[in-house]
Coordinates of C-alpha atoms in Angstrom, one line a residue:
X27 CA -41.4 90.1 10.3
X28 CA -43.7 87.4 11.8
X29 CA -42.2 83.8 12.2
X30 CA -44.4 81.0 10.7
X31 CA -43.5 77.6 12.4
X32 CA -45.6 75.6 9.9
X33 CA -43.8 77.1 7.0
X34 CA -40.5 76.4 8.6
X35 CA -41.4 72.6 9.1
X36 CA -42.4 72.4 5.5
X37 CA -39.2 73.9 4.4
X38 CA -37.1 71.5 6.6
X39 CA -39.1 68.4 5.3
X40 CA -38.6 69.5 1.8
X41 CA -34.9 69.9 2.5
X42 CA -34.6 66.4 4.0
X43 CA -36.5 64.8 1.1
X44 CA -34.3 66.5 -1.3
X45 CA -31.2 65.4 0.5
X46 CA -32.5 61.8 0.7
X47 CA -33.4 61.9 -3.0
X48 CA -30.0 63.2 -3.9
X49 CA -28.2 60.4 -1.9
X50 CA -30.4 57.7 -3.5
X51 CA -29.8 59.1 -6.9
X52 CA -26.1 59.2 -6.3
X53 CA -25.9 55.6 -5.1
X54 CA -28.6 54.1 -7.3
X55 CA -26.2 52.0 -9.4
X56 CA -24.4 50.7 -6.3
X57 CA -27.7 49.7 -4.9
X58 CA -28.9 48.1 -8.2
X59 CA -25.6 46.2 -8.8
X60 CA -24.5 45.3 -5.3
X61 CA -27.1 45.7 -2.6
X62 CA -30.1 44.3 -4.5
X63 CA -28.3 41.1 -5.7
X64 CA -26.9 40.6 -2.2
X65 CA -30.3 41.0 -0.6
X66 CA -31.8 38.6 -3.1
X67 CA -29.0 36.1 -2.3
X68 CA -29.6 36.5 1.3
X69 CA -33.3 36.0 0.9
X70 CA -32.8 32.9 -1.2
X71 CA -30.1 31.2 0.8
X72 CA -31.6 32.3 4.0
X73 CA -35.2 31.4 3.6
X74 CA -35.8 29.5 0.3
X75 CA -32.8 27.3 -0.7
X76 CA -33.4 23.7 0.3
X77 CA -31.0 21.6 2.3
X78 CA -28.8 19.3 0.3
X79 CA -27.4 16.1 1.8
X80 CA -24.2 14.6 0.7
X81 CA -23.4 10.9 0.9
X82 CA -19.8 9.8 0.5
X83 CA -18.1 6.4 -0.1
X84 CA -14.6 5.4 -0.8
X85 CA -13.2 2.5 -2.7
X86 CA -10.1 1.2 -4.4
X87 CA -9.5 -1.2 -7.3
X88 CA -7.1 -4.0 -6.4
X89 CA -5.5 -6.8 -8.2
X90 CA -4.3 -10.1 -6.6
X91 CA -0.5 -10.5 -6.2
X92 CA 0.9 -12.7 -9.0
X93 CA 3.9 -15.0 -8.9
X94 CA 6.4 -14.1 -11.6
X95 CA 7.4 -16.9 -13.8
X96 CA 11.1 -17.8 -13.9
X97 CA 11.0 -19.0 -17.5
X98 CA 12.1 -16.1 -19.6
X99 CA 10.2 -17.2 -22.7
X100 CA 7.1 -17.9 -20.8
X101 CA 7.3 -14.7 -18.9
X102 CA 7.7 -12.7 -22.1
X103 CA 4.5 -14.2 -23.5
X104 CA 2.6 -13.6 -20.3
X105 CA 3.5 -9.9 -20.4
X106 CA 1.3 -9.5 -23.4
X107 CA -1.9 -10.7 -21.9
X108 CA -3.4 -7.2 -21.5
X109 CA -3.3 -7.0 -17.7
X110 CA -2.9 -3.5 -16.3
X111 CA -2.6 -1.9 -13.0
X112 CA -5.4 -1.1 -10.5
X113 CA -4.9 2.6 -11.0
X114 CA -5.8 2.2 -14.6
X115 CA -9.0 0.4 -13.7
X116 CA -9.8 3.2 -11.2
X117 CA -9.6 5.8 -14.0
X118 CA -12.0 3.7 -16.0
X119 CA -14.4 3.5 -13.1
X120 CA -14.2 7.3 -12.6
X121 CA -14.9 7.9 -16.3
X122 CA -17.8 5.5 -16.2
X123 CA -19.4 7.2 -13.1
X124 CA -19.3 10.5 -15.0
X125 CA -20.8 9.1 -18.2
X126 CA -24.3 8.9 -19.5
X127 CA -24.1 5.1 -19.3
X128 CA -23.8 5.1 -15.6
X129 CA -26.8 7.5 -15.3
X130 CA -28.8 5.4 -17.7
X131 CA -27.9 2.1 -15.9
X132 CA -28.7 3.6 -12.5
X133 CA -32.1 4.9 -13.8
X134 CA -33.2 1.4 -14.5
X135 CA -33.1 0.4 -10.9
X136 CA -33.5 3.8 -9.0
X137 CA -35.7 6.7 -9.8
X138 CA -32.9 9.2 -10.3
X139 CA -35.2 11.7 -12.0
X140 CA -37.6 11.6 -9.1
X141 CA -34.8 12.1 -6.6
X142 CA -33.5 15.2 -8.3
X143 CA -37.0 16.5 -8.8
X144 CA -37.9 15.9 -5.1
X145 CA -40.6 18.0 -3.5
X146 CA -38.0 18.8 -0.7
X147 CA -36.1 20.9 -3.2
X148 CA -36.8 24.6 -3.9
X149 CA -37.9 25.8 -7.3
X150 CA -34.5 27.1 -8.2
X151 CA -32.5 24.0 -7.4
X152 CA -35.0 21.3 -8.4
X153 CA -34.7 19.4 -11.7
X154 CA -35.4 20.6 -14.2
X155 CA -33.8 24.0 -13.7
X156 CA -35.6 27.0 -15.0
X157 CA -33.5 27.0 -18.2
X158 CA -33.7 23.2 -18.7
X159 CA -36.1 20.8 -20.2
X160 CA -37.2 17.3 -19.1
X161 CA -34.9 15.3 -21.5
X162 CA -32.3 12.8 -20.6
X163 CA -29.5 15.2 -21.7
X164 CA -30.8 17.8 -19.3
X165 CA -30.9 15.2 -16.5
X166 CA -27.4 14.2 -17.3
X167 CA -26.2 17.8 -17.3
X168 CA -28.0 18.4 -14.0
X169 CA -26.4 15.2 -12.5
X170 CA -23.0 16.5 -13.2
X171 CA -23.4 19.1 -10.5
X172 CA -24.8 16.5 -8.0
X173 CA -22.3 13.7 -8.5
X174 CA -18.5 13.8 -8.2
X175 CA -15.9 11.0 -8.4
X176 CA -12.2 11.6 -8.1
X177 CA -9.0 10.0 -6.8
X178 CA -7.6 11.2 -3.5
X179 CA -4.0 11.9 -4.2
X180 CA -2.9 11.3 -0.5
X181 CA -4.7 7.9 0.0
X182 CA -5.0 6.7 -3.5
X183 CA -8.7 5.9 -2.8
X184 CA -11.5 6.9 -5.2
X185 CA -14.0 9.2 -3.4
X186 CA -17.6 9.2 -4.7
X187 CA -19.9 12.0 -3.5
X188 CA -23.6 12.1 -4.3
X189 CA -25.9 15.0 -3.4
X190 CA -29.6 14.8 -3.0
X191 CA -32.4 16.6 -1.2
X192 CA -33.0 13.9 1.4
X193 CA -30.4 11.8 3.3
X194 CA -32.0 8.5 2.3
X195 CA -32.0 9.3 -1.4
X196 CA -28.3 10.5 -1.3
X197 CA -27.3 7.2 0.3
X198 CA -29.5 5.1 -2.1
X199 CA -27.9 6.9 -5.2
X200 CA -24.4 6.5 -3.8
X201 CA -25.0 2.8 -3.2
X202 CA -26.4 2.3 -6.6
X203 CA -23.4 3.9 -8.3
X204 CA -21.1 1.8 -6.1
X205 CA -22.9 -1.4 -7.2
X206 CA -22.6 -0.3 -10.9
X207 CA -18.9 0.2 -10.3
X208 CA -18.5 -3.4 -9.1
X209 CA -20.4 -4.7 -12.1
X210 CA -18.2 -2.7 -14.4
X211 CA -15.1 -4.2 -12.7
X212 CA -16.5 -7.7 -13.3
X213 CA -17.1 -6.8 -16.9
X214 CA -13.5 -5.5 -17.3
X215 CA -12.3 -8.9 -15.7
X216 CA -14.3 -10.8 -18.3
X217 CA -12.9 -8.7 -21.1
X218 CA -9.3 -9.0 -20.0
X219 CA -9.7 -12.7 -19.5
X220 CA -11.2 -13.2 -23.0
X221 CA -8.5 -11.0 -24.6
X222 CA -5.7 -12.9 -22.8
X223 CA -7.1 -16.3 -23.9
X224 CA -7.5 -15.1 -27.5
X225 CA -4.0 -13.8 -27.6
X226 CA -2.6 -16.9 -26.1
X227 CA -4.5 -19.0 -28.6
X228 CA -3.3 -17.0 -31.5
X229 CA 0.3 -17.5 -30.3
X230 CA -0.2 -21.2 -30.0
X231 CA -1.5 -21.4 -33.6
X232 CA 1.4 -19.3 -34.9
X233 CA 3.8 -21.6 -33.0
X234 CA 2.2 -24.7 -34.4
X235 CA 2.4 -23.4 -38.0
X236 CA 6.1 -22.5 -37.4
X237 CA 6.8 -26.0 -36.1
X238 CA 5.1 -27.6 -39.0
X239 CA 7.0 -25.4 -41.6
X240 CA 10.3 -26.2 -39.9
X241 CA 9.6 -29.9 -40.0
X242 CA 8.6 -29.8 -43.7
X243 CA 11.7 -27.9 -44.6
X244 CA 13.9 -30.2 -42.7
X245 CA 12.4 -33.3 -44.3
X246 CA 12.6 -31.7 -47.8
X247 CA 16.3 -31.1 -47.2
X248 CA 17.0 -34.6 -46.0
X249 CA 15.4 -35.9 -49.2
X250 CA 17.2 -33.6 -51.5
X251 CA 20.6 -34.1 -49.8
X252 CA 20.0 -37.8 -49.2
X253 CA 21.1 -37.4 -45.6
X254 CA 19.2 -38.5 -42.6
X255 CA 21.6 -37.3 -40.0
X256 CA 24.8 -35.7 -41.3
X257 CA 26.5 -35.9 -38.0
X258 CA 26.1 -39.6 -37.6
X259 CA 26.7 -40.3 -41.3
X260 CA 29.9 -38.2 -41.2
X261 CA 31.1 -40.0 -38.1
X262 CA 30.4 -43.4 -39.9
X263 CA 32.4 -42.3 -42.9
X264 CA 35.3 -41.2 -40.7
X265 CA 35.2 -44.4 -38.8
X266 CA 35.4 -46.4 -42.0
X267 CA 38.2 -44.2 -43.3
X268 CA 40.2 -44.6 -40.1
X269 CA 39.8 -48.4 -40.3
X270 CA 41.1 -48.4 -43.9
X271 CA 44.0 -46.2 -43.0
X272 CA 44.9 -48.6 -40.2
X273 CA 44.7 -51.5 -42.6
X274 CA 46.8 -49.7 -45.2
X275 CA 49.4 -48.9 -42.7
X276 CA 49.6 -52.6 -41.6
X277 CA 49.9 -53.7 -45.3
X278 CA 52.6 -51.1 -46.0
X279 CA 54.5 -52.4 -43.0
X280 CA 54.1 -56.0 -44.2
X281 CA 55.2 -55.0 -47.7
X282 CA 58.3 -53.2 -46.4
X283 CA 59.3 -56.2 -44.3
X284 CA 59.0 -58.6 -47.2
X285 CA 60.9 -56.4 -49.5
X286 CA 63.6 -56.1 -47.0
X287 CA 63.9 -59.9 -46.4
X288 CA 63.0 -61.3 -49.9
X289 CA 62.8 -58.6 -52.6
X290 CA 61.7 -61.2 -55.1
X291 CA 58.9 -62.8 -53.0
X292 CA 55.8 -63.6 -55.3
X293 CA 53.4 -62.0 -52.8
X294 CA 54.8 -58.5 -53.2
X295 CA 52.7 -57.5 -56.3
X296 CA 49.5 -58.7 -54.6
X297 CA 50.3 -56.6 -51.5
X298 CA 51.0 -53.6 -53.6
X299 CA 47.6 -54.1 -55.4
X300 CA 45.8 -54.4 -52.1
X301 CA 47.5 -51.2 -50.7
X302 CA 46.5 -49.3 -53.9
X303 CA 43.0 -50.4 -53.5
X304 CA 42.7 -49.4 -49.9
X305 CA 44.3 -46.0 -50.6
X306 CA 41.6 -45.5 -53.2
X307 CA 38.9 -46.4 -50.8
X308 CA 40.4 -44.0 -48.2
X309 CA 40.4 -41.2 -50.7
X310 CA 36.8 -42.0 -51.7
X311 CA 35.6 -42.0 -48.0
X312 CA 37.5 -38.7 -47.4
X313 CA 35.8 -37.1 -50.4
X314 CA 32.4 -38.2 -49.0
X315 CA 33.2 -36.3 -45.8
X316 CA 35.1 -33.2 -46.9
X317 CA 36.7 -31.5 -49.9
X318 CA 33.8 -31.3 -52.4
X319 CA 30.6 -29.4 -52.8
X320 CA 28.6 -32.6 -52.3
X321 CA 30.5 -33.6 -49.2
X322 CA 28.8 -34.1 -45.9
X323 CA 30.7 -31.2 -44.3
X324 CA 29.3 -28.8 -47.0
X325 CA 25.7 -30.0 -46.3
X326 CA 25.8 -30.0 -42.5
X327 CA 25.7 -26.2 -42.1
X328 CA 22.3 -25.8 -43.7
X329 CA 21.1 -28.9 -42.0
X330 CA 22.1 -27.4 -38.6
X331 CA 20.3 -24.2 -39.4
X332 CA 17.1 -26.1 -40.2
X333 CA 17.5 -28.2 -37.1
X334 CA 17.9 -25.1 -34.9
X335 CA 14.8 -23.5 -36.4
X336 CA 12.9 -26.7 -35.6
X337 CA 14.1 -26.8 -32.1
X338 CA 13.3 -23.1 -31.5
X339 CA 9.9 -23.5 -33.0
X340 CA 9.2 -26.5 -30.7
X341 CA 10.3 -24.5 -27.6
X342 CA 8.1 -21.6 -28.7
X343 CA 5.1 -24.0 -29.1
X344 CA 5.9 -25.4 -25.6
X345 CA 5.9 -21.9 -24.1
X346 CA 2.7 -20.8 -26.0
X347 CA 0.9 -23.8 -24.7
X348 CA 2.0 -23.0 -21.2
X349 CA 0.9 -19.5 -21.6
X350 CA -2.5 -20.6 -22.9
X351 CA -3.0 -22.9 -19.9
X352 CA -1.9 -20.1 -17.6
X353 CA -4.4 -17.7 -19.2
X354 CA -7.2 -20.3 -18.8
X355 CA -6.3 -20.8 -15.1
X356 CA -6.3 -17.0 -14.5
X357 CA -9.6 -16.6 -16.4
X358 CA -11.2 -18.7 -13.6
X359 CA -9.8 -16.3 -11.0
X360 CA -10.7 -12.7 -10.3
X361 CA -8.2 -10.4 -11.9
X362 CA -9.4 -7.2 -10.3
X363 CA -11.9 -6.5 -7.5
X364 CA -13.5 -3.4 -6.0
X365 CA -12.8 -3.1 -2.3
X366 CA -15.2 -0.8 -0.4
X367 CA -13.1 1.1 2.1
X368 CA -16.0 3.4 3.2
X369 CA -19.6 2.4 2.7
X370 CA -22.1 5.0 1.5
X371 CA -23.1 7.0 4.6
X372 CA -26.4 8.4 5.4
X373 CA -25.8 12.1 6.5
X374 CA -27.7 13.2 9.5
X375 CA -27.3 16.9 8.6
X376 CA -27.3 18.9 5.4
X377 CA -23.9 20.1 4.4
X378 CA -25.0 22.1 1.4
X379 CA -25.6 24.8 0.4
X380 CA -23.1 26.8 2.3
X381 CA -25.3 29.8 2.9
X382 CA -22.9 32.3 4.4
X383 CA -20.3 31.6 1.8
X384 CA -22.7 31.8 -1.0
X385 CA -24.1 35.2 0.2
X386 CA -20.6 36.5 0.6
X387 CA -19.7 35.2 -2.9
X388 CA -22.6 37.2 -4.3
X389 CA -21.5 40.3 -2.4
X390 CA -17.9 40.2 -3.4
X391 CA -18.7 39.2 -7.0
X392 CA -21.2 42.0 -7.6
X393 CA -18.9 44.5 -5.8
X394 CA -16.0 43.6 -8.1
X395 CA -18.3 44.1 -11.1
X396 CA -19.5 47.4 -9.8
X397 CA -15.9 48.7 -9.3
X398 CA -14.9 47.6 -12.7
X399 CA -18.0 49.3 -14.2
X400 CA -17.4 52.4 -12.2
X401 CA -13.7 52.6 -13.3
X402 CA -14.7 52.3 -16.9
X403 CA -17.4 54.9 -16.5
X404 CA -14.9 57.4 -14.9
X405 CA -12.4 56.7 -17.7
X406 CA -15.0 57.3 -20.4
X407 CA -16.1 60.6 -18.8
X408 CA -12.5 61.8 -18.4
X409 CA -11.8 61.2 -22.1
X410 CA -15.1 62.5 -23.4
X411 CA -14.8 65.6 -25.6
X412 CA -15.9 68.9 -23.9
X413 CA -18.7 70.8 -25.7

């Protein structure tokens, strides 16, 4: 049998083609699910993805130290002026920076839309994205991935990071947001001051009304009871009663002496009449002070209650007036202020995207999905009914 080399080469080439085809067919799903996306990611992040610059600033909201009042009533009133801590204001600033209002306010002074739609950006990262429109809501949604504001738990500072496709625009946007934050702090100061003054003014008006009511009730009681000052009037009655008792005792001693020396002395009846009259006056004075529903002692309890109410109302009015003046003084001062710890920087190199990590993320992600799909496919084939 004659050996044909050409026929043998064709047979070997056919065998290699068949083997390569078999291998490609066997790994087609792995290539489609893992290799192809990874190659596309490597192509995008390696040659197409635009550099992103990140500008960072740090700030803190502070409040001036205040001297605590030693007056308990005044201190209690001042506690209700609506003043909070700097941490609370920091949370409000962070909420504002993440809001549509902040983006709208910044767009009035800086071309935010133009910065995010920069020609330096690639077609997959430029605003609007391929699935977005050109509306403000789309711009706001896009900005959430370019702007971040959060509190550093270690330092307590608020960290503001803004991404852009050029270093200058990143710094400009960061500085713009920082200026808006300062303006918001000033607005919060004005609101707190106005609220504190209004609350203090309301307390003054309530205290004035309470003093007025207390004085009216006390005056009405004086008229109805015919007493100007029960304590002084009671003291006067007791003084007169004591004088009469002293006089009565002297007359009784004089009568006893006369009766002992001259039992038939003509002045004895007159002395007895005087003693009886003075005894009646003592009884009347005692009855005015105590021992009857209309006595001064029965009226003094209610009088003292009304007097205490008036004094307390006057003290409340004094404290409310002091709180109002304090609120007015503080309104002229700055309650909170934004202190820039780190000014917005201008990065000299792009820090995003992290190309290697992004490619590896695509690789591991697609690999996990492929393995999950492969396990499901194997499970389905094993449990499939045999024909």
